[in-house]
Coordinates of N, CA and C in Angstrom, one line a residue:
Chain A
N1 N 11.4 0.9 -10.4 CA 10.4 0.4 -10.6 C 10.9 -1.3 -10.7
A2 N 11.2 -1.7 -11.9 CA 11.3 -2.3 -13.6 C 12.0 -3.6 -12.8
G3 N 11.3 -4.4 -12.9 CA 12.2 -5.4 -12.3 C 11.7 -6.0 -10.8
V4 N 10.2 -5.4 -9.8 CA 10.6 -5.8 -9.0 C 8.6 -6.1 -8.6
M5 N 8.3 -6.7 -8.7 CA 7.0 -7.0 -8.7 C 6.4 -7.3 -7.5
Q6 N 5.2 -7.4 -7.5 CA 4.2 -7.7 -6.3 C 2.7 -7.5 -7.0
N7 N 2.3 -8.6 -6.2 CA 0.3 -9.0 -6.8 C -0.3 -9.9 -5.1
P8 N -1.2 -9.4 -5.3 CA -2.1 -8.8 -6.2 C -2.0 -7.0 -6.7
R9 N -1.9 -6.1 -7.5 CA -2.2 -4.9 -6.8 C -3.1 -4.1 -6.1
H10 N -4.3 -4.7 -6.5 CA -5.3 -4.6 -5.2 C -5.9 -5.7 -4.4
L11 N -5.9 -5.7 -3.5 CA -7.5 -6.9 -2.7 C -7.7 -6.5 -1.6
V12 N -8.9 -7.3 -1.9 CA -10.5 -6.7 -1.1 C -10.3 -7.7 -0.1
R13 N -10.5 -6.6 1.6 CA -10.4 -7.8 2.0 C -12.0 -8.0 2.9
R14 N -12.4 -8.6 3.7 CA -13.7 -8.7 4.6 C -12.3 -8.5 5.4
R15 N -14.1 -8.1 7.3 CA -12.7 -8.1 8.6 C -12.9 -9.3 8.6
G16 N -11.4 -9.5 9.6 CA -11.3 -10.8 9.9 C -10.7 -11.9 9.1
Q17 N -10.9 -11.3 7.7 CA -10.4 -12.0 6.6 C -8.6 -12.0 6.8
E18 N -8.0 -12.9 6.0 CA -6.3 -12.9 5.6 C -6.2 -12.4 4.8
A19 N -5.0 -11.6 4.3 CA -4.1 -11.3 3.3 C -3.2 -11.5 3.0
R20 N -3.0 -12.3 2.0 CA -1.7 -12.4 1.6 C -0.8 -11.9 0.4
L21 N 0.2 -10.9 1.4 CA 0.6 -9.7 -0.3 C 1.8 -10.3 -0.6
R22 N 2.1 -10.8 -1.6 CA 3.4 -11.0 -1.8 C 4.5 -10.1 -3.4
C23 N 5.8 -10.7 -2.9 CA 6.7 -10.0 -2.9 C 8.3 -10.3 -4.7
S24 N 8.3 -10.5 -5.4 CA 9.5 -10.9 -6.1 C 10.1 -9.9 -5.7
P25 N 11.3 -10.0 -5.7 CA 12.7 -8.9 -5.5 C 12.9 -9.3 -7.1
M26 N 14.0 -8.3 -7.2 CA 14.7 -8.1 -8.7 C 15.4 -9.2 -8.7
K27 N 16.2 -10.0 -10.1 CA 16.8 -11.0 -9.8 C 18.5 -10.9 -9.4
G28 N 18.5 -11.5 -8.6 CA 19.6 -11.5 -7.6 C 20.1 -10.7 -6.9
H29 N 19.1 -10.0 -6.2 CA 18.6 -9.3 -5.2 C 18.3 -10.4 -4.1
S30 N 18.6 -10.6 -3.2 CA 18.6 -11.1 -1.3 C 18.0 -10.7 0.1
H31 N 17.5 -8.9 -0.7 CA 16.9 -8.7 0.2 C 15.7 -7.5 -0.1
V32 N 15.6 -8.2 0.9 CA 13.7 -7.2 0.5 C 12.9 -6.4 2.1
Y33 N 13.1 -4.8 1.8 CA 11.8 -4.5 2.5 C 10.9 -4.5 2.6
W34 N 9.8 -4.8 3.7 CA 8.5 -4.0 3.4 C 7.9 -2.8 3.9
Y35 N 6.9 -2.0 3.4 CA 6.8 -0.8 3.7 C 5.3 -0.9 3.9
R36 N 4.9 0.4 5.3 CA 2.5 0.7 5.0 C 2.9 2.8 4.7
Q37 N 2.3 2.4 4.1 CA 1.1 3.5 3.6 C 0.1 4.0 4.2
L38 N -0.8 5.0 4.4 CA -1.6 5.3 4.9 C -1.3 6.5 4.0
P39 N -2.8 7.0 3.5 CA -3.4 8.1 2.8 C -2.3 9.7 3.7
E40 N -1.6 9.8 1.9 CA -1.6 11.4 2.6 C -0.2 11.4 4.0
E41 N 0.4 9.9 4.1 CA 1.2 10.0 4.3 C 3.3 9.0 4.6
G42 N 3.8 10.1 5.0 CA 5.1 8.6 4.0 C 5.2 7.3 4.5
L43 N 5.7 6.3 3.2 CA 5.8 5.7 4.0 C 6.5 4.5 5.4
K44 N 5.9 3.7 5.9 CA 6.7 3.4 7.1 C 6.8 2.2 7.4
F45 N 8.6 1.5 7.7 CA 9.1 0.9 8.2 C 7.7 -0.6 8.4
M46 N 8.3 -1.6 8.2 CA 7.3 -2.8 8.7 C 8.7 -3.7 9.3
V47 N 9.5 -4.3 8.4 CA 10.4 -5.2 8.1 C 11.6 -5.7 7.5
Y48 N 12.7 -5.8 7.5 CA 13.5 -6.2 6.5 C 14.8 -7.6 6.5
L49 N 14.2 -8.5 5.7 CA 14.4 -9.6 5.6 C 15.3 -10.3 4.2
Q50 N 16.3 -11.3 4.0 CA 17.5 -10.9 3.8 C 16.5 -13.1 4.0
K51 N 16.9 -13.9 1.9 CA 16.7 -15.3 2.5 C 16.5 -16.0 3.4
E52 N 15.9 -16.1 4.2 CA 15.8 -17.5 5.4 C 15.6 -16.4 6.5
N53 N 15.8 -15.1 6.6 CA 16.1 -14.7 7.8 C 15.5 -13.7 8.4
I54 N 14.6 -12.6 8.8 CA 14.7 -11.3 9.3 C 15.0 -11.2 10.0
I55 N 15.7 -9.6 9.3 CA 16.9 -9.3 9.6 C 16.4 -8.1 11.0
D56 N 15.0 -7.7 10.8 CA 14.4 -6.9 11.6 C 13.7 -6.3 11.2
E57 N 12.9 -6.8 12.6 CA 10.7 -6.9 12.4 C 10.8 -5.3 13.2
S58 N 11.4 -4.6 13.6 CA 10.9 -4.1 14.7 C 10.1 -2.7 14.2
G59 N 9.0 -2.8 13.4 CA 8.6 -1.6 12.7 C 7.2 -3.0 12.8
M60 N 7.1 -4.2 12.5 CA 5.7 -5.0 11.9 C 4.8 -5.0 13.7
P61 N 3.3 -4.6 13.1 CA 2.8 -4.5 15.2 C 3.1 -6.6 15.2
K62 N 3.5 -6.5 16.5 CA 2.6 -7.0 17.1 C 2.3 -8.8 17.5
E63 N 1.2 -8.3 16.6 CA -0.2 -9.5 16.2 C -0.6 -9.4 15.0
R64 N -0.8 -10.3 15.0 CA -1.7 -10.3 13.0 C -1.2 -10.5 11.7
F65 N 0.7 -9.8 12.0 CA 1.2 -9.6 11.3 C 2.5 -10.7 11.1
S66 N 3.0 -10.7 10.0 CA 4.1 -12.2 9.7 C 4.8 -11.5 8.5
A67 N 6.1 -11.9 8.5 CA 6.4 -12.0 7.5 C 7.8 -12.8 7.0
E68 N 8.1 -13.6 5.5 CA 8.8 -14.7 5.3 C 9.5 -13.6 4.2
F69 N 10.9 -15.0 3.4 CA 11.7 -14.9 2.9 C 12.3 -15.9 2.1
P70 N 11.5 -16.7 2.1 CA 11.7 -18.6 1.3 C 13.1 -17.8 1.0
K71 N 13.8 -19.7 0.7 CA 15.1 -19.5 -0.6 C 14.7 -19.4 -1.5
E72 N 13.5 -20.2 -2.0 CA 13.1 -20.3 -3.1 C 11.2 -19.3 -3.4
G73 N 11.1 -18.2 -4.1 CA 9.7 -18.1 -4.1 C 9.7 -17.0 -3.7
P74 N 8.9 -16.0 -4.0 CA 8.4 -14.6 -3.2 C 8.5 -14.5 -1.8
S75 N 8.7 -13.0 -1.4 CA 8.2 -12.8 -0.3 C 7.2 -12.1 0.1
I76 N 6.6 -13.2 1.0 CA 5.1 -12.8 2.1 C 4.8 -11.8 2.9
L77 N 4.6 -11.1 2.8 CA 3.6 -10.5 4.3 C 2.3 -10.8 4.5
R78 N 2.0 -11.3 4.8 CA 1.0 -12.5 6.1 C 0.1 -11.3 6.4
I79 N -1.0 -10.8 6.8 CA -2.1 -10.1 7.6 C -3.2 -10.5 8.3
Q80 N -3.2 -11.5 9.6 CA -4.4 -12.3 9.9 C -5.9 -11.7 10.1
Q81 N -6.5 -11.7 10.4 CA -8.1 -10.8 10.8 C -7.8 -9.8 10.9
V82 N -8.0 -9.1 9.5 CA -7.6 -8.3 9.2 C -9.5 -7.3 9.2
V83 N -8.7 -6.1 10.4 CA -9.6 -4.9 10.7 C -8.9 -3.8 9.7
R84 N -9.7 -2.4 9.5 CA -10.2 -1.8 9.0 C -9.4 -1.1 8.9
G85 N -7.9 -0.8 10.2 CA -7.0 -0.1 10.1 C -5.7 -0.9 9.2
D86 N -6.3 -1.5 8.8 CA -5.1 -2.6 7.5 C -5.2 -1.8 6.2
S87 N -6.6 -0.9 6.0 CA -6.4 -0.4 4.8 C -5.8 0.6 4.8
A88 N -4.2 -0.1 3.4 CA -3.6 1.2 3.2 C -2.5 0.9 1.7
A89 N -1.5 1.4 1.5 CA -0.9 0.5 0.5 C 0.5 -0.4 0.5
Y90 N 0.7 -1.3 1.0 CA 2.1 -2.1 0.8 C 3.1 -1.9 -0.4
F91 N 4.5 -1.6 0.2 CA 5.3 -1.6 -0.4 C 6.5 -2.4 -0.5
C92 N 6.5 -3.0 -0.8 CA 8.1 -3.8 -1.1 C 9.5 -2.8 -1.7
A93 N 10.6 -3.6 -1.2 CA 11.7 -3.1 -2.1 C 12.1 -3.9 -2.2
S94 N 13.7 -4.2 -2.4 CA 14.8 -5.2 -3.0 C 15.6 -4.3 -3.5
L95 N 16.9 -5.1 -2.8 CA 18.2 -4.3 -2.3 C 19.5 -6.2 -2.8
L96 N 20.6 -5.4 -3.9 CA 21.1 -6.8 -3.9 C 21.9 -6.5 -3.3
Q97 N 22.6 -6.2 -1.6 CA 23.8 -6.4 -1.1 C 23.4 -5.9 0.3
G98 N 22.3 -5.3 0.4 CA 21.8 -5.7 2.1 C 22.1 -3.9 2.3
F99 N 22.2 -3.9 3.6 CA 22.0 -2.3 4.1 C 23.2 -1.2 3.6
G100 N 22.2 -0.7 3.6 CA 23.2 1.4 2.6 C 23.0 0.6 1.5
D101 N 22.4 0.4 0.8 CA 22.5 -0.1 -0.9 C 21.3 0.7 -1.3
T102 N 20.6 0.6 -2.7 CA 20.0 1.5 -3.0 C 18.8 0.8 -3.2
Q103 N 17.5 1.1 -3.0 CA 15.7 -0.1 -2.7 C 16.1 0.4 -4.3
Y104 N 15.1 -0.2 -4.5 CA 14.1 -1.0 -5.1 C 12.9 -1.0 -5.5
F105 N 12.1 -0.3 -5.2 CA 10.4 0.0 -5.4 C 9.3 -0.8 -5.7
G106 N 8.8 -2.3 -5.3 CA 7.8 -2.2 -6.5 C 6.2 -1.7 -6.6
P107 N 5.5 -1.8 -7.9 CA 4.7 -0.6 -7.7 C 3.5 -0.9 -6.2
G108 N 3.1 -1.7 -5.1 CA 2.5 -1.9 -4.7 C 1.8 -2.5 -4.4
T109 N 0.4 -3.2 -3.0 CA -0.3 -3.7 -2.5 C -1.2 -2.6 -2.0
R110 N -2.5 -2.6 -3.1 CA -3.6 -2.1 -2.6 C -4.4 -2.2 -1.4
L111 N -4.9 -2.5 0.0 CA -5.3 -3.2 0.6 C -6.6 -2.5 1.1
T112 N -7.9 -3.0 0.5 CA -9.0 -2.4 1.6 C -9.9 -3.5 2.3
V113 N -10.1 -3.0 3.5 CA -10.6 -4.0 4.2 C -11.7 -2.9 4.2
L114 N -13.5 -4.1 4.2 CA -14.3 -3.3 4.3 C -15.4 -4.0 6.0
Chain B
D1 N 8.5 10.1 14.4 CA 9.8 10.2 14.5 C 10.0 10.2 13.2
A2 N 10.2 11.2 12.0 CA 11.2 10.6 11.0 C 12.1 11.4 10.6
K3 N 12.9 12.4 11.8 CA 14.3 12.3 11.4 C 14.5 13.0 10.9
T4 N 13.8 13.7 9.7 CA 13.7 14.8 8.8 C 12.7 15.7 8.6
T5 N 12.6 16.9 8.1 CA 11.9 18.0 8.0 C 12.2 18.1 6.7
Q6 N 10.4 18.4 6.5 CA 10.3 19.3 4.3 C 9.6 20.2 4.8
P7 N 9.6 20.9 3.7 CA 8.6 21.7 3.4 C 7.1 21.0 2.8
N8 N 5.9 21.2 3.6 CA 5.0 20.2 2.6 C 4.7 20.4 1.1
S9 N 4.9 21.1 0.6 CA 5.1 21.0 0.0 C 5.5 22.8 -1.4
M10 N 6.0 23.0 -3.1 CA 5.8 23.7 -3.5 C 6.0 23.6 -4.8
E11 N 6.3 24.6 -5.5 CA 5.7 24.6 -6.7 C 6.9 25.1 -7.5
S12 N 7.2 24.9 -9.0 CA 8.7 25.1 -10.3 C 7.7 25.8 -11.1
N13 N 8.9 26.7 -12.3 CA 7.9 27.1 -13.2 C 8.7 25.5 -13.9
E14 N 8.3 25.5 -15.1 CA 8.7 25.1 -16.3 C 10.6 24.5 -16.8
E15 N 10.9 23.7 -16.6 CA 12.4 24.6 -17.2 C 13.6 25.4 -16.2
E16 N 12.9 25.5 -14.9 CA 13.5 26.1 -14.1 C 14.2 25.4 -12.9
P17 N 15.4 26.0 -12.2 CA 15.8 25.1 -11.3 C 14.5 25.0 -9.9
V18 N 14.8 24.1 -9.6 CA 14.4 23.5 -8.4 C 15.5 23.2 -7.1
H19 N 14.9 24.0 -5.1 CA 15.9 23.8 -4.7 C 14.9 22.8 -3.6
L20 N 15.3 21.7 -3.1 CA 13.8 21.4 -2.2 C 14.8 20.8 -1.1
P21 N 14.2 21.7 0.0 CA 15.9 21.5 1.2 C 15.2 20.3 2.2
C22 N 15.8 19.8 3.3 CA 15.3 19.1 3.7 C 16.6 19.4 4.9
N23 N 15.7 19.2 6.0 CA 16.6 19.0 8.2 C 16.8 18.5 8.6
H24 N 17.6 18.2 8.9 CA 18.1 16.7 9.4 C 18.9 16.3 11.3
S25 N 18.6 17.6 11.9 CA 19.5 18.1 12.9 C 20.2 16.8 14.0
T26 N 19.2 15.9 14.0 CA 19.4 14.6 14.8 C 21.0 13.9 14.4
I27 N 21.7 14.0 12.7 CA 21.8 12.8 12.0 C 23.3 12.6 11.8
S28 N 23.2 11.5 12.8 CA 25.3 11.0 13.1 C 25.3 10.4 12.2
G29 N 27.1 10.2 12.3 CA 28.0 10.5 11.6 C 28.2 9.9 10.5
T30 N 26.9 8.1 10.6 CA 27.2 7.3 9.7 C 26.1 7.3 8.9
D31 N 24.8 8.6 9.2 CA 24.0 7.6 8.9 C 24.0 8.5 7.2
Y32 N 23.5 8.0 6.4 CA 23.2 8.3 4.3 C 22.0 9.2 4.3
I33 N 22.0 10.3 3.9 CA 21.4 11.0 3.0 C 20.6 10.2 2.0
H34 N 19.1 10.0 1.9 CA 18.8 9.9 0.8 C 17.5 10.4 0.1
W35 N 17.1 10.2 -1.2 CA 16.4 10.9 -1.8 C 15.8 10.2 -2.5
Y36 N 14.6 9.9 -2.1 CA 13.7 9.5 -2.9 C 12.2 10.4 -3.4
R37 N 11.8 9.3 -4.8 CA 10.7 10.5 -5.4 C 9.5 9.6 -6.1
Q38 N 8.2 10.2 -5.1 CA 7.2 9.3 -5.2 C 5.7 9.5 -6.6
L39 N 5.5 9.4 -7.5 CA 4.4 9.5 -8.4 C 3.5 9.1 -8.0
P40 N 2.1 9.9 -8.0 CA 0.7 9.3 -7.4 C 0.6 7.6 -8.5
S41 N -0.2 6.9 -7.2 CA 0.2 5.1 -7.4 C 2.0 4.4 -8.2
Q42 N 2.4 4.9 -7.7 CA 3.7 4.1 -7.7 C 4.5 4.3 -6.7
G43 N 5.3 3.3 -6.8 CA 6.5 2.9 -5.7 C 7.4 4.0 -6.1
P44 N 8.5 4.3 -4.7 CA 9.1 5.2 -4.2 C 10.3 4.9 -6.0
E45 N 11.0 5.9 -5.9 CA 11.9 6.3 -7.1 C 13.4 6.9 -6.9
Y46 N 14.3 5.8 -6.1 CA 15.3 6.7 -6.3 C 15.6 7.3 -6.9
V47 N 16.6 8.4 -6.3 CA 16.9 9.9 -6.9 C 18.8 10.1 -6.8
I48 N 19.0 9.9 -5.6 CA 20.4 10.6 -5.1 C 20.5 9.9 -3.8
H49 N 22.3 9.7 -2.9 CA 22.2 9.7 -1.8 C 24.1 10.2 -1.5
G50 N 23.6 9.8 -0.5 CA 25.3 10.8 -0.1 C 25.2 11.2 1.4
L51 N 26.8 11.4 1.9 CA 27.3 11.0 3.3 C 28.0 12.3 3.4
T52 N 28.9 12.8 3.3 CA 29.3 14.3 3.0 C 29.8 15.3 2.2
S53 N 30.2 14.6 0.5 CA 30.3 15.3 -0.1 C 28.9 15.3 -0.4
N54 N 29.0 16.5 -1.5 CA 27.5 17.2 -2.5 C 27.7 15.8 -3.6
V55 N 27.0 15.6 -4.4 CA 27.1 14.2 -5.2 C 26.4 14.9 -6.6
N56 N 27.0 14.1 -7.6 CA 25.3 14.6 -9.0 C 25.5 13.1 -10.0
N57 N 23.9 13.9 -10.2 CA 23.7 12.3 -11.1 C 23.3 12.6 -12.0
R58 N 22.8 12.4 -12.9 CA 21.7 12.7 -14.0 C 20.3 12.6 -13.8
M59 N 19.9 12.6 -12.3 CA 18.4 13.0 -12.4 C 18.9 14.7 -11.9
A60 N 19.9 14.5 -10.7 CA 20.1 15.4 -9.5 C 20.7 16.1 -9.3
S61 N 21.6 16.9 -8.4 CA 22.1 17.2 -7.5 C 22.4 16.6 -5.7
L62 N 22.8 16.7 -5.3 CA 22.5 17.3 -3.3 C 23.7 17.9 -2.7
A63 N 22.8 18.4 -2.1 CA 24.1 19.5 -1.6 C 24.4 19.4 -0.2
I64 N 25.1 19.0 1.1 CA 25.1 18.2 2.1 C 25.7 19.7 2.8
A65 N 25.2 20.2 4.4 CA 26.1 21.7 4.2 C 26.7 20.6 5.4
E66 N 27.8 21.6 5.8 CA 29.6 21.6 6.6 C 29.2 20.7 7.1
D67 N 28.0 20.8 8.3 CA 27.7 20.3 9.3 C 26.2 19.2 9.0
R68 N 25.9 18.8 8.5 CA 25.0 18.2 7.7 C 23.9 17.7 9.0
K69 N 23.0 19.0 9.1 CA 22.4 18.5 9.0 C 20.8 18.7 8.8
S70 N 21.3 20.1 7.2 CA 20.9 19.7 6.2 C 21.2 19.8 4.8
S71 N 20.2 19.0 3.9 CA 21.0 18.8 2.4 C 19.6 19.4 1.8
T72 N 19.8 19.2 0.5 CA 19.3 20.7 -0.4 C 19.3 19.7 -2.3
L73 N 18.1 19.3 -2.0 CA 18.8 18.0 -3.6 C 17.8 19.1 -4.8
I74 N 18.7 19.4 -5.7 CA 18.4 19.7 -7.2 C 18.3 20.1 -8.4
L75 N 17.2 20.3 -8.8 CA 16.9 19.5 -10.1 C 17.0 21.1 -10.9
H76 N 17.9 21.2 -12.0 CA 18.3 21.3 -12.6 C 17.7 22.3 -14.2
R77 N 16.5 21.5 -14.2 CA 15.6 21.9 -15.0 C 14.6 21.3 -14.7
A78 N 13.3 21.9 -14.2 CA 11.9 20.7 -13.6 C 11.3 20.9 -14.9
T79 N 10.7 19.3 -15.5 CA 9.7 19.6 -15.7 C 8.6 18.9 -15.8
L80 N 7.9 18.4 -16.5 CA 6.3 18.3 -15.8 C 6.7 17.0 -15.7
R81 N 6.8 15.6 -15.7 CA 7.4 14.6 -15.2 C 8.2 14.9 -13.1
D82 N 8.4 15.2 -13.3 CA 9.1 16.1 -12.0 C 8.4 16.1 -11.1
A83 N 6.9 15.9 -11.3 CA 5.7 16.0 -10.8 C 5.7 15.4 -9.9
A84 N 6.1 15.0 -8.0 CA 6.5 14.3 -7.8 C 5.7 14.4 -5.6
V85 N 5.7 13.7 -5.1 CA 6.7 13.9 -3.9 C 7.8 13.5 -3.7
Y86 N 8.3 14.5 -2.7 CA 10.3 14.4 -2.5 C 10.4 13.5 -1.3
Y87 N 10.6 11.9 -0.8 CA 10.9 12.4 0.2 C 13.4 12.2 0.3
C88 N 13.0 12.8 1.3 CA 14.2 13.1 1.7 C 14.2 12.4 3.2
I89 N 14.7 10.7 3.7 CA 15.6 9.5 4.4 C 17.0 10.1 4.7
L90 N 16.6 9.5 5.7 CA 17.9 9.4 6.5 C 17.8 7.5 6.9
M91 N 19.4 7.2 6.4 CA 18.7 5.6 6.3 C 20.0 5.5 7.8
T92 N 19.4 4.6 8.8 CA 19.8 4.6 10.0 C 19.7 3.3 10.4
G93 N 21.1 2.6 10.8 CA 20.8 2.2 11.2 C 20.6 0.5 9.7
N94 N 19.7 -0.5 9.7 CA 18.9 -1.2 8.9 C 17.8 -0.5 7.9
Q95 N 17.4 1.3 9.1 CA 16.2 1.4 8.6 C 16.1 2.7 8.1
F96 N 15.1 3.3 6.9 CA 15.0 4.1 5.7 C 14.0 4.9 6.7
Y97 N 14.2 5.5 7.4 CA 13.0 6.8 7.8 C 11.7 8.3 6.5
F98 N 11.5 7.5 6.2 CA 10.4 8.4 5.5 C 9.8 9.6 6.6
G99 N 9.4 10.6 6.1 CA 9.2 11.9 6.3 C 7.9 11.8 5.7
T100 N 6.7 12.6 5.7 CA 5.2 13.2 4.7 C 5.6 13.7 3.0
G101 N 7.2 14.3 2.9 CA 7.7 15.0 2.3 C 7.6 16.2 1.7
T102 N 8.1 16.1 0.5 CA 7.2 17.8 -0.9 C 6.6 16.8 -2.0
S103 N 5.7 17.7 -1.3 CA 4.9 17.6 -2.8 C 5.4 18.3 -4.1
L104 N 5.6 18.5 -4.8 CA 6.5 18.9 -6.1 C 4.8 19.4 -7.5
T105 N 4.5 21.1 -7.5 CA 3.8 21.6 -8.5 C 4.9 21.9 -9.6
V106 N 4.6 21.4 -10.5 CA 5.2 21.6 -11.7 C 4.5 22.4 -12.7
I107 N 4.8 24.3 -13.1 CA 3.8 25.1 -13.8 C 4.1 24.4 -14.9
P108 N 3.2 24.4 -16.3 CA 4.2 24.5 -17.9 C 4.0 26.2 -17.5

């Protein structure tokens, strides 16, 4: 996990608020995956990004969720108008070369929606 | 649609080998088999991966069946620090498919 940073580690939001989750990949990595993990379940793929490009967002809910990975700065997963069902752990993983490469995971952000 | 099937839990005595099985009967010819593990309240950690041949690294060995429909992760000497949830994952296209994994308990 060394090198992949996620913040905040814990985030509490009330229903209807926005949640912004940040992921700073390992140095030199230009690919990022986002996953969601519900309690007692495995990780579910959400989106795969390369800098300034969304490669695959087939795992993202169609509404309220968006992700970006700008040329400069961290990757952002944004959840608008959060609902209780959004409460989960959100993990990002960074890769050096993209598809097929080893994924290095961050420590996760635990989102709680009150 | 996790694409892999693993036992929910396993136990092992400390210092003994552990064989963690995984079935992936729908694997296609280009799917890589990856294993990651996750300790409580942490992100997953890479363990090993392979395509067709058996693989060894400092953490573990991966034995892949000849028909590739199953594989086994082998920890040669389990330690207390190996207690974690182990995920067998197929990489298909751009995506990793995580199942629910095997929760390994190591008994001192």
